[in-house]
Amino acid sequence: MIRIFFRSFILMIASAFAGSVVIFVLLRMVGGDIATIMLGTKATPESLAILREAFGLNRSWVEQYLSWIGGVFRGDLGEAYTGQYVIGTEIAQRLEPTLILTFGSLFIAIPSALIIGVYSAMNFKRWRGASVDAVAQVGLAIPQFFLALVFVLVFAVHLGWLPATGYVSVFIDPLVALRSMVLPIATLSLGITAVFTRFVRTSMIEQMNEDYMRTAKAKGHTVRSAAIVHGLRNSAIPLTTTGVLQIGALIAGSVVVENVFGIPGIGRLLLTSVMTREAITVQSLALVILLIILSMNLLMDVLYGLLDPRIRHKEGRK
Amino acid sequence: MKDSDASTNVNETQSARNFLIRSAKKSPQLILGIALTGFVVTITVVSFFWTPWDPININVEKRLLSPSFSHWFGTDRLGRDLLSQIMVGGQNTLYVTLVSTLIGVVFGTSLGLAAAGSGPRWGVIFTRISDIGIALPSILIALVLATTLGPGRLSVIVAISFWFVPVTARVVVGPARQILSLDFVEAAMTHGRSRMYILFRQVLPNIAPIVIVQTSMMLAAGILIEASLSFLGVGAQPPTTSWGKILMDSQSLVQEAPYYTLLPGSFVVITVLGFNLLGDGLAVLLDPQQSQKGVA
């Protein structure tokens, strides 16, 4: 088990490095000169030179990359150009809402998907099971920003139950914080619940036909208890393997949701920085987002090992 | 002997004749998917020649009119006819999605085939690289690109393809390896067929169903991504309009004019649902065992 963790951890670090190169190159390959991008085409040569000097943009790519990555390790990401803030501190402050939003959504989505998926798999030949699938199919098709607007319309404008925008830190007022996060988390978790539900349903239907299910029934389990005791664990396995794709979607979704609900998280900072052409900030933000994705993947890998003893033992013997 | 031959012949002609009916029974999703996507594609194509009103005609006096007989979908914040806007907006959404999906399918499939055809060591490297590509969501790539390229169609297309290529490659590589291990491939090798011939003439046709289903799923995903990016202001730039762009404009007016948000949003939902159902339906029809295994 510890071996799997280390293996996944080393892979994660390698992926993070590779990803950082991709981000670094993407920012320089297409647009040409970063200084011009940040200042606009009307900038004077003098101001461009000053900016290049300040951000080390006149050095070679390799030097720039190394100094950036070195800064990441030292926790020093430099200062933003227009915002006049320290990038590292700003990112640290904005991590809290983003992490609450994304982990909160996973926390809601995974159990709901398991419950709904198993329920629909047990009724898969009846209309109840089929209708769950139909609802999940529609859930997949609703873009997050549209769902967010519909939620605002119904729960904030018409019913007045929940605030439409604004964010309060949990450390300041947990109750208000909770109220302000209900709609964002609901928005973000719905799509991912739909995806997960379909995976659980498909794999559960497969599991229902396995021999061990028949054995369980012969031992005196009811269909439902056999499904919950034995089937659930097995059908959760595909969730961890397909989760990789979904986590990317979850993080991408958080960028959208943060912007609709005005949550001061990483995603909102990213969009503002993109719009103001803060290339240096975007570079570090993209890396932070990649790290969040990769650590969630790591978590999934570990869960996978915990859920599937075959993997655990096979890897352990190596 | 003769009798049975005759009966199979009759069966074949009947089955050919009733192919549509049979497939409809087998996968009703397919029919619904064709209907929904057909509807959206039709009104988008029609918008090139005709729209109920001039989609860019601004008339502030008619600002935010609720749906009525003259304006079926009402008017937007500048008094433009919303139905015409939606019809024209479909052009950009569908164009961007089609181009990125095409790039994703062509390059992704080729890469996947190449990876399947090369040795195991390359296979591991391929898996790792494609994992990184898959882990980076399109929206993130689009935002990074938009910083330097500027917001707009090009950034969006590059970003979506950047994600679609590894996703397709990853979906293709497993089944392609399976086909490569079959006897007829070995037979072709002993006949001295080139690697290219085997991959493209023997493996590709056998994995075609998977590629087709994947294409449909990616069309759905592409529309979602394009709409989200346009909504964030990184996608379509004025004067080009797009569904996401219309929704961005409607966001602040959701209280005064709910229809302004709900109608264009429904078009995104219908289109994505249509392509997803089409993919699901095709999966059931082309390979019942593979159903529901697509990504995106």
XYZ file of C-alpha atoms in Angstrom:
614
model
C 0.000 0.000 0.000
C 2.750 2.428 0.977
C 4.528 1.372 -2.188
C 1.564 2.283 -4.343
C 1.410 5.622 -2.640
C 5.081 6.342 -3.291
C 4.878 5.162 -6.857
C 1.866 7.377 -7.502
C 3.535 10.230 -5.679
C 6.667 10.048 -7.805
C 4.553 9.829 -10.938
C 2.649 12.865 -9.755
C 5.831 14.873 -9.297
C 7.007 13.825 -12.759
C 3.662 14.811 -14.276
C 3.774 18.132 -12.461
C 7.183 18.883 -13.987
C 6.040 17.868 -17.436
C 2.897 19.935 -16.993
C 4.894 22.954 -15.886
C 6.946 22.721 -19.070
C 3.743 22.563 -21.142
C 2.342 25.654 -19.419
C 5.649 27.516 -19.732
C 5.978 26.748 -23.431
C 2.304 27.396 -24.239
C 2.630 30.895 -22.828
C 5.719 31.680 -24.916
C 5.291 29.680 -28.077
C 2.296 31.324 -29.644
C 2.079 34.871 -28.445
C 5.603 36.023 -29.054
C 6.894 38.519 -26.558
C 5.375 38.410 -23.078
C 6.389 41.956 -22.271
C 4.462 43.271 -25.290
C 1.471 41.173 -24.337
C 1.423 42.545 -20.825
C 1.885 46.170 -21.780
C 0.000 46.188 -25.059
C 1.294 47.007 -28.532
C 1.488 50.753 -27.884
C 4.112 50.383 -25.170
C 7.339 52.341 -25.547
C 10.604 50.438 -25.991
C 11.850 51.899 -22.689
C 8.936 50.588 -20.626
C 9.225 47.208 -22.362
C 12.889 47.072 -21.444
C 12.121 47.936 -17.819
C 9.447 45.237 -17.638
C 11.738 42.653 -19.234
C 14.432 43.513 -16.758
C 12.022 43.330 -13.798
C 10.618 39.935 -14.764
C 13.794 38.517 -16.210
C 12.119 38.155 -19.612
C 15.344 39.023 -21.442
C 16.983 35.846 -20.225
C 16.891 32.554 -22.099
C 13.896 30.248 -21.780
C 15.894 27.743 -19.769
C 17.014 30.383 -17.274
C 13.482 31.755 -17.030
C 12.046 28.321 -16.473
C 14.593 27.401 -13.822
C 14.130 30.630 -11.924
C 10.329 30.158 -12.041
C 10.484 26.589 -10.756
C 13.091 27.556 -8.176
C 10.687 30.261 -7.028
C 7.883 27.722 -6.783
C 10.001 25.652 -4.408
C 10.998 28.663 -2.344
C 7.388 29.822 -2.318
C 8.408 33.012 -4.097
C 6.407 33.599 -7.262
C 7.168 37.275 -7.642
C 4.807 40.212 -7.855
C 1.930 40.791 -10.215
C 2.465 43.592 -12.679
C -0.829 45.484 -12.675
C -2.374 44.185 -9.497
C 0.625 45.169 -7.374
C 0.216 42.151 -5.141
C 2.531 39.327 -4.157
C 1.447 36.396 -6.318
C 2.258 33.672 -3.788
C 0.274 35.251 -0.952
C -2.633 36.054 -3.231
C -2.828 32.450 -4.430
C -2.611 31.119 -0.871
C -5.503 33.327 0.183
C -7.620 32.186 -2.713
C -6.991 28.488 -2.199
C -9.511 28.162 0.621
C -12.711 28.904 -1.335
C -11.570 26.805 -4.311
C -10.698 23.807 -2.167
C -13.959 24.035 -0.220
C -15.864 24.251 -3.486
C -14.148 21.345 -5.240
C -13.771 18.962 -2.309
C -17.271 19.863 -1.114
C -18.617 18.896 -4.539
C -16.734 15.604 -4.542
C -17.973 14.962 -1.025
C -21.561 15.372 -2.232
C -21.149 13.759 -5.655
C -19.480 10.452 -4.767
C -21.953 9.200 -2.114
C -24.980 10.421 -4.092
C -23.693 8.748 -7.242
C -23.153 5.479 -5.372
C -26.636 5.522 -3.842
C -28.454 6.594 -7.009
C -26.348 4.340 -9.241
C -26.929 1.231 -7.147
C -30.628 2.018 -6.858
C -31.026 2.385 -10.604
C -28.939 -0.731 -11.286
C -31.155 -2.777 -8.994
C -34.193 -1.544 -10.894
C -32.597 -1.473 -14.297
C -35.310 -3.365 -16.072
C -38.073 -1.260 -14.558
C -39.013 2.300 -15.422
C -37.541 3.567 -12.166
C -34.029 2.552 -13.186
C -34.474 3.806 -16.723
C -35.784 7.164 -15.537
C -32.729 7.641 -13.308
C -30.596 7.116 -16.394
C -32.667 9.599 -18.373
C -32.307 12.225 -15.642
C -28.539 11.599 -15.473
C -28.361 11.984 -19.255
C -29.988 15.434 -18.998
C -27.757 16.303 -16.033
C -24.726 15.628 -18.231
C -25.967 17.995 -20.880
C -26.506 21.082 -18.715
C -23.540 23.462 -18.782
C -22.491 24.518 -15.286
C -22.888 28.217 -15.923
C -26.444 27.701 -17.161
C -27.327 25.540 -14.178
C -25.841 28.209 -11.928
C -28.041 30.874 -13.510
C -31.136 28.667 -13.199
C -30.349 28.014 -9.529
C -29.905 31.736 -8.912
C -33.202 32.396 -10.660
C -35.117 29.817 -8.622
C -33.487 29.800 -5.193
C -32.168 33.338 -4.914
C -34.529 35.457 -7.002
C -37.867 33.671 -6.703
C -37.699 31.832 -3.405
C -35.128 34.072 -1.755
C -33.746 31.178 0.265
C -30.076 31.521 -0.544
C -27.724 34.337 -1.533
C -26.924 34.617 -5.246
C -23.348 35.824 -4.843
C -20.765 36.578 -2.234
C -18.437 34.487 -0.177
C -17.660 34.469 3.519
C -14.748 32.489 4.900
C -15.662 29.529 7.096
C -13.244 30.868 9.679
C -15.223 34.082 10.000
C -18.806 32.878 10.056
C -19.358 29.151 9.386
C -23.127 29.437 9.069
C -23.134 32.262 6.542
C -20.284 30.498 4.746
C -22.363 27.367 4.483
C -25.354 29.267 3.119
C -23.227 31.031 0.544
C -21.669 27.776 -0.653
C -24.877 25.757 -1.077
C -25.670 26.945 -4.602
C -22.072 26.828 -5.926
C -21.508 23.323 -4.572
C -24.904 22.153 -5.830
C -24.053 23.518 -9.284
C -20.628 21.961 -9.446
C -21.630 18.590 -8.018
C -24.666 17.992 -10.231
C -22.802 17.329 -13.465
C -20.188 15.132 -11.835
C -22.878 13.229 -9.928
C -24.550 12.501 -13.253
C -21.321 11.161 -14.771
C -20.468 9.066 -11.717
C -24.014 7.729 -11.424
C -23.841 6.401 -14.968
C -20.533 4.685 -14.300
C -21.770 3.124 -11.068
C -24.976 2.017 -12.765
C -23.165 0.361 -15.671
C -20.634 -1.436 -13.527
C -23.257 -2.403 -10.940
C -25.417 -3.991 -13.638
C -22.349 -6.021 -14.636
C -21.688 -6.949 -11.009
C -25.254 -8.138 -10.493
C -24.618 -10.970 -12.946
C -21.382 -12.123 -11.338
C -21.114 -15.484 -9.646
C -20.261 -14.015 -6.277
C -23.598 -12.256 -6.212
C -25.343 -15.568 -6.648
C -23.246 -17.005 -3.825
C -24.170 -14.083 -1.622
C -27.841 -14.641 -2.366
C -27.439 -18.361 -1.655
C -25.886 -17.446 1.689
C -29.131 -15.684 2.531
C -28.462 -12.102 1.440
C -31.363 -10.273 -0.135
C -30.642 -8.719 -3.524
C -30.363 -5.348 -1.882
C -28.002 -6.377 0.897
C -25.856 -8.390 -1.518
C -25.635 -5.351 -3.747
C -24.696 -3.059 -0.887
C -22.296 -5.385 0.940
C -20.485 -6.876 -2.051
C -21.489 -5.064 -5.198
C -20.981 -1.507 -4.044
C -17.294 -1.876 -3.365
C -16.687 -3.494 -6.720
C -18.691 -0.977 -8.631
C -16.870 1.896 -6.960
C -13.634 0.782 -8.634
C -14.413 2.213 -12.077
C -15.182 5.503 -10.337
C -11.557 5.786 -9.307
C -10.177 4.897 -12.720
C -12.470 7.165 -14.714
C -12.197 9.807 -12.042
C -9.050 11.221 -13.661
C -11.018 12.744 -16.503
C -13.744 13.953 -14.221
C -11.399 15.748 -11.855
C -10.119 17.893 -14.688
C -13.728 18.683 -15.513
C -14.426 19.455 -11.855
C -11.585 21.959 -11.632
C -12.525 23.519 -14.962
C -16.067 23.744 -13.637
C -14.884 25.517 -10.528
C -13.419 28.278 -12.720
C -16.867 28.773 -14.247
C -18.806 28.474 -10.992
C -16.509 30.847 -9.099
C -17.057 33.444 -11.755
C -20.843 33.145 -11.784
C -21.200 33.244 -8.008
C -18.443 35.786 -7.420
C -16.361 33.505 -5.223
C -12.841 34.912 -4.750
C -11.016 31.666 -5.551
C -8.221 30.564 -7.859
C -10.523 30.364 -10.866
C -11.663 33.937 -10.504
C -8.108 35.200 -10.119
C -7.166 33.188 -13.205
C -9.869 34.769 -15.354
C -9.064 38.293 -14.138
C -5.381 37.704 -14.845
C -6.154 36.378 -18.318
C -8.284 39.405 -19.098
C -5.603 41.814 -17.890
C -2.901 39.777 -19.675
C -0.960 39.048 -16.491
C 1.093 36.309 -18.126
C 3.350 35.774 -15.128
C 0.417 35.291 -12.748
C -1.384 33.017 -15.216
C 1.706 30.840 -15.434
C 1.829 30.208 -11.689
C -1.946 29.912 -11.341
C -2.123 27.279 -14.061
C 0.568 25.318 -12.240
C -1.320 25.542 -8.942
C -4.483 24.304 -10.654
C -2.524 21.458 -12.232
C -1.165 20.547 -8.789
C -4.697 20.460 -7.362
C -5.779 18.161 -10.188
C -2.766 15.894 -9.746
C -3.155 15.618 -5.980
C -6.811 14.699 -6.431
C -5.674 12.046 -8.895
C -3.221 10.782 -6.316
C -6.067 10.523 -3.831
C -8.052 8.539 -6.405
C -5.090 6.193 -6.959
C -4.801 5.515 -3.254
C -8.554 4.943 -2.968
C -8.295 2.547 -5.885
C -5.668 0.540 -4.016
C -7.779 0.531 -0.871
C -10.877 -0.630 -2.708
C -9.310 -3.316 -4.828
C -7.245 -5.837 -2.850
C -6.075 -7.447 -6.096
C -4.178 -4.303 -7.037
C -2.923 -3.842 -3.495
C -1.442 -7.317 -3.258
C -0.130 -7.479 -6.789
C 1.718 -4.209 -6.376
C 2.861 -5.168 -2.898
C 4.639 -8.275 -4.119
C 6.595 -6.482 -6.810
C -30.360 -26.921 -48.194
C -31.877 -24.829 -50.945
C -34.756 -23.877 -48.663
C -32.536 -22.546 -45.944
C -30.558 -20.555 -48.491
C -33.709 -18.954 -49.782
C -34.910 -18.106 -46.320
C -31.646 -16.384 -45.379
C -31.905 -14.372 -48.566
C -35.410 -13.241 -47.697
C -34.262 -12.474 -44.195
C -31.430 -10.378 -45.503
C -33.576 -8.291 -47.790
C -36.146 -7.847 -45.076
C -33.503 -6.896 -42.594
C -32.095 -4.404 -45.044
C -35.563 -2.948 -45.576
C -36.395 -2.858 -41.907
C -32.967 -1.759 -40.804
C -34.216 1.604 -39.590
C -37.123 0.146 -37.674
C -34.951 -2.463 -36.065
C -32.291 0.001 -35.015
C -34.976 2.294 -33.648
C -36.273 -0.546 -31.487
C -32.800 -1.548 -30.409
C -31.691 1.919 -29.444
C -34.424 4.522 -29.105
C -31.746 6.954 -27.881
C -30.340 7.006 -31.397
C -33.597 8.261 -32.898
C -33.994 10.928 -30.232
C -30.360 11.899 -30.684
C -30.747 12.208 -34.458
C -33.930 14.245 -34.001
C -32.359 16.702 -31.533
C -29.069 17.192 -33.362
C -30.920 17.302 -36.678
C -33.143 20.074 -35.357
C -30.235 22.192 -34.115
C -28.114 21.654 -37.224
C -31.091 22.511 -39.446
C -31.897 25.827 -37.789
C -28.211 26.722 -37.787
C -27.897 25.981 -41.494
C -31.124 27.916 -42.167
C -29.643 30.910 -40.319
C -27.078 31.317 -43.098
C -29.913 32.200 -45.492
C -32.773 33.368 -43.353
C -33.585 34.494 -39.841
C -36.966 35.823 -38.637
C -35.433 39.250 -37.967
C -32.107 40.853 -38.705
C -29.972 39.344 -35.928
C -27.763 42.424 -35.559
C -30.455 45.078 -35.889
C -30.279 47.051 -32.640
C -33.474 48.760 -31.504
C -33.246 49.982 -27.931
C -36.959 50.833 -27.801
C -37.772 47.143 -28.147
C -35.322 46.182 -25.397
C -36.087 43.032 -23.351
C -39.543 42.333 -24.811
C -41.031 39.101 -23.527
C -41.748 36.352 -26.053
C -44.684 37.280 -28.301
C -46.089 36.517 -31.748
C -43.771 38.898 -33.538
C -40.720 37.941 -31.464
C -41.166 34.272 -30.571
C -38.271 34.265 -28.139
C -38.516 37.943 -27.149
C -35.693 40.438 -27.584
C -32.302 40.852 -25.924
C -30.725 43.716 -23.988
C -30.209 45.744 -27.161
C -33.614 44.990 -28.664
C -32.325 42.361 -31.093
C -34.562 39.374 -31.860
C -33.446 36.581 -29.555
C -34.485 33.701 -31.826
C -32.422 35.125 -34.686
C -29.503 35.636 -32.310
C -29.708 32.031 -31.139
C -29.906 30.720 -34.713
C -26.816 32.684 -35.743
C -25.063 31.888 -32.457
C -25.251 28.217 -33.340
C -22.913 28.848 -36.288
C -19.929 29.697 -34.133
C -20.628 27.020 -31.518
C -20.989 24.266 -34.116
C -18.074 25.479 -36.251
C -15.626 25.558 -33.343
C -16.807 22.180 -32.078
C -16.664 20.512 -35.491
C -13.169 21.751 -36.286
C -11.752 20.739 -32.884
C -13.439 17.353 -32.980
C -12.105 16.720 -36.476
C -8.571 17.567 -35.354
C -9.028 15.434 -32.248
C -10.292 12.422 -34.189
C -7.725 12.513 -37.000
C -4.636 13.144 -34.882
C -5.862 11.251 -31.839
C -6.699 8.119 -33.811
C -3.401 8.199 -35.696
C -1.446 8.669 -32.478
C -3.378 5.901 -30.767
C -2.731 3.535 -33.686
C 0.940 4.451 -33.751
C 1.227 3.816 -30.010
C -0.519 0.475 -30.339
C 1.785 -0.507 -33.193
C 5.017 0.448 -31.437
C 6.781 -1.489 -28.746
C 5.843 -1.722 -25.075
C 8.430 0.828 -23.954
C 6.956 3.475 -26.239
C 3.578 2.414 -25.003
C 4.432 3.407 -21.437
C 5.819 6.771 -22.512
C 2.726 7.344 -24.620
C 0.453 6.562 -21.665
C 2.255 8.995 -19.392
C 2.228 11.815 -21.919
C -1.403 11.322 -22.793
C -2.231 11.238 -19.079
C -0.792 14.713 -18.703
C -2.721 15.903 -21.743
C -5.920 14.473 -20.337
C -5.329 15.916 -16.878
C -5.077 19.446 -18.261
C -8.653 20.556 -18.820
C -9.457 22.448 -22.039
C -10.763 25.420 -20.133
C -7.407 25.829 -18.415
C -5.493 25.520 -21.700
C -7.861 27.986 -23.337
C -7.294 30.498 -20.555
C -3.500 30.124 -20.787
C -3.634 30.524 -24.569
C -6.012 33.464 -24.364
C -3.426 35.322 -22.300
C -1.027 35.395 -25.220
C -3.131 34.725 -28.317
C -5.936 36.879 -27.021
C -9.487 35.665 -26.472
C -11.226 34.298 -29.537
C -12.047 31.414 -31.785
C -8.467 30.299 -32.403
C -7.567 29.930 -28.711
C -10.708 27.905 -28.160
C -10.123 25.565 -31.102
C -6.488 24.959 -30.148
C -7.448 24.375 -26.510
C -10.246 21.906 -27.246
C -8.113 19.969 -29.729
C -5.252 19.964 -27.269
C -7.471 17.933 -24.980
C -9.316 15.882 -27.622
C -6.158 14.457 -29.214
C -4.867 12.598 -26.114
C -8.389 11.590 -25.070
C -9.067 9.974 -28.453
C -5.626 8.385 -28.563
C -6.213 6.886 -25.169
C -9.604 5.475 -26.136
C -8.223 4.020 -29.374
C -4.993 2.452 -28.146
C -6.461 -0.388 -26.051
C -8.832 -1.836 -28.651
C -6.187 -1.329 -31.361
C -3.743 -3.454 -29.359
C -6.386 -6.127 -29.023
C -6.953 -6.260 -32.773
C -3.191 -6.345 -33.382
C -2.912 -9.514 -31.325
C -5.423 -11.355 -33.515
C -4.487 -14.067 -35.980
C -5.425 -12.276 -39.177
C -2.955 -9.502 -38.357
C -0.233 -12.051 -37.933
C -1.259 -13.568 -41.245
C -0.915 -10.179 -42.896
C 2.525 -9.731 -41.335
C 3.740 -13.044 -42.675
C 2.479 -11.883 -46.068
C 4.894 -9.012 -45.756
C 2.315 -6.246 -45.404
C 3.769 -2.986 -44.120
C 3.026 -1.726 -40.657
C 1.109 1.249 -42.068
C -1.039 -1.055 -44.172
C -1.884 -3.208 -41.189
C -2.680 -0.282 -38.898
C -4.796 1.695 -41.315
C -6.367 -0.982 -43.502
C -6.847 -3.768 -40.989
C -6.923 -2.311 -37.494
C -8.702 0.972 -38.217
C -11.840 -0.544 -39.812
C -12.156 -2.837 -36.817
C -12.010 -0.062 -34.288
C -14.158 2.295 -36.395
C -17.241 1.848 -34.170
C -15.280 3.047 -31.155
C -13.979 6.051 -33.059
C -17.470 6.929 -34.288
C -18.979 6.764 -30.826
C -16.075 8.763 -29.417
C -16.599 11.424 -32.096
C -20.189 11.878 -31.075
C -19.279 12.151 -27.399
C -16.582 14.707 -28.206
C -19.033 16.813 -30.208
C -21.147 16.999 -27.053
C -18.152 17.829 -24.853
C -16.885 20.397 -27.364
C -20.173 22.275 -27.328
C -20.122 22.428 -23.539
C -16.549 23.726 -23.508
C -17.117 26.272 -26.268
C -20.240 27.565 -24.539
C -18.456 27.814 -21.183
C -15.498 29.674 -22.682
C -17.711 32.099 -24.579
C -19.664 32.617 -21.380
C -16.441 33.488 -19.555
C -15.606 35.963 -22.315
C -12.657 33.999 -23.670
C -14.488 32.493 -26.651
C -16.434 34.262 -29.389
C -15.658 37.988 -29.579
C -18.037 40.631 -30.922
C -19.346 40.952 -33.589
C -19.384 37.138 -33.656
C -22.040 35.757 -31.397
C -22.308 32.394 -29.760
C -24.696 30.742 -27.317
C -22.283 31.188 -24.452
C -21.853 34.853 -25.390
C -25.625 35.431 -25.384
C -25.800 33.847 -21.937
C -22.947 36.027 -20.705
C -24.944 39.104 -21.731
C -28.105 37.758 -20.118
C -26.434 36.947 -16.810
C -27.027 40.304 -15.151
C -30.612 40.466 -16.439
C -31.715 37.065 -15.175
C -34.131 38.678 -12.727
C -35.829 41.047 -15.183
C -35.927 38.703 -18.171
C -35.666 35.016 -17.224
C -36.517 33.905 -20.793
C -33.334 35.675 -21.999
C -31.294 33.147 -20.012
C -33.548 30.097 -20.210
C -34.072 29.984 -23.997
C -30.460 30.120 -25.240
C -29.416 27.847 -22.375
C -31.964 25.276 -23.455
C -30.409 25.231 -26.908
C -27.047 24.278 -25.428
C -28.709 21.546 -23.358
C -30.663 20.178 -26.343
C -27.567 20.046 -28.540
C -25.321 18.401 -25.952
C -28.068 15.950 -25.017
C -28.580 15.196 -28.715
C -24.928 14.358 -29.383
C -24.650 12.329 -26.185
C -27.755 10.315 -27.062
C -26.471 9.867 -30.600
C -23.216 8.489 -29.208
C -25.000 6.197 -26.771
C -27.386 5.003 -29.456
C -24.568 4.308 -31.895
C -22.666 2.466 -29.181
C -25.624 0.170 -28.559
C -26.199 -0.330 -32.260
C -22.593 -0.859 -33.335
C -21.393 -2.876 -30.388
C -23.776 -3.726 -27.599
C -20.964 -4.759 -25.276
C -19.135 -1.506 -25.641
C -22.124 0.655 -24.713
C -21.631 3.422 -22.186
C -17.884 3.154 -22.216
C -17.136 6.375 -24.082
C -15.239 9.161 -22.410
C -15.987 12.871 -22.128
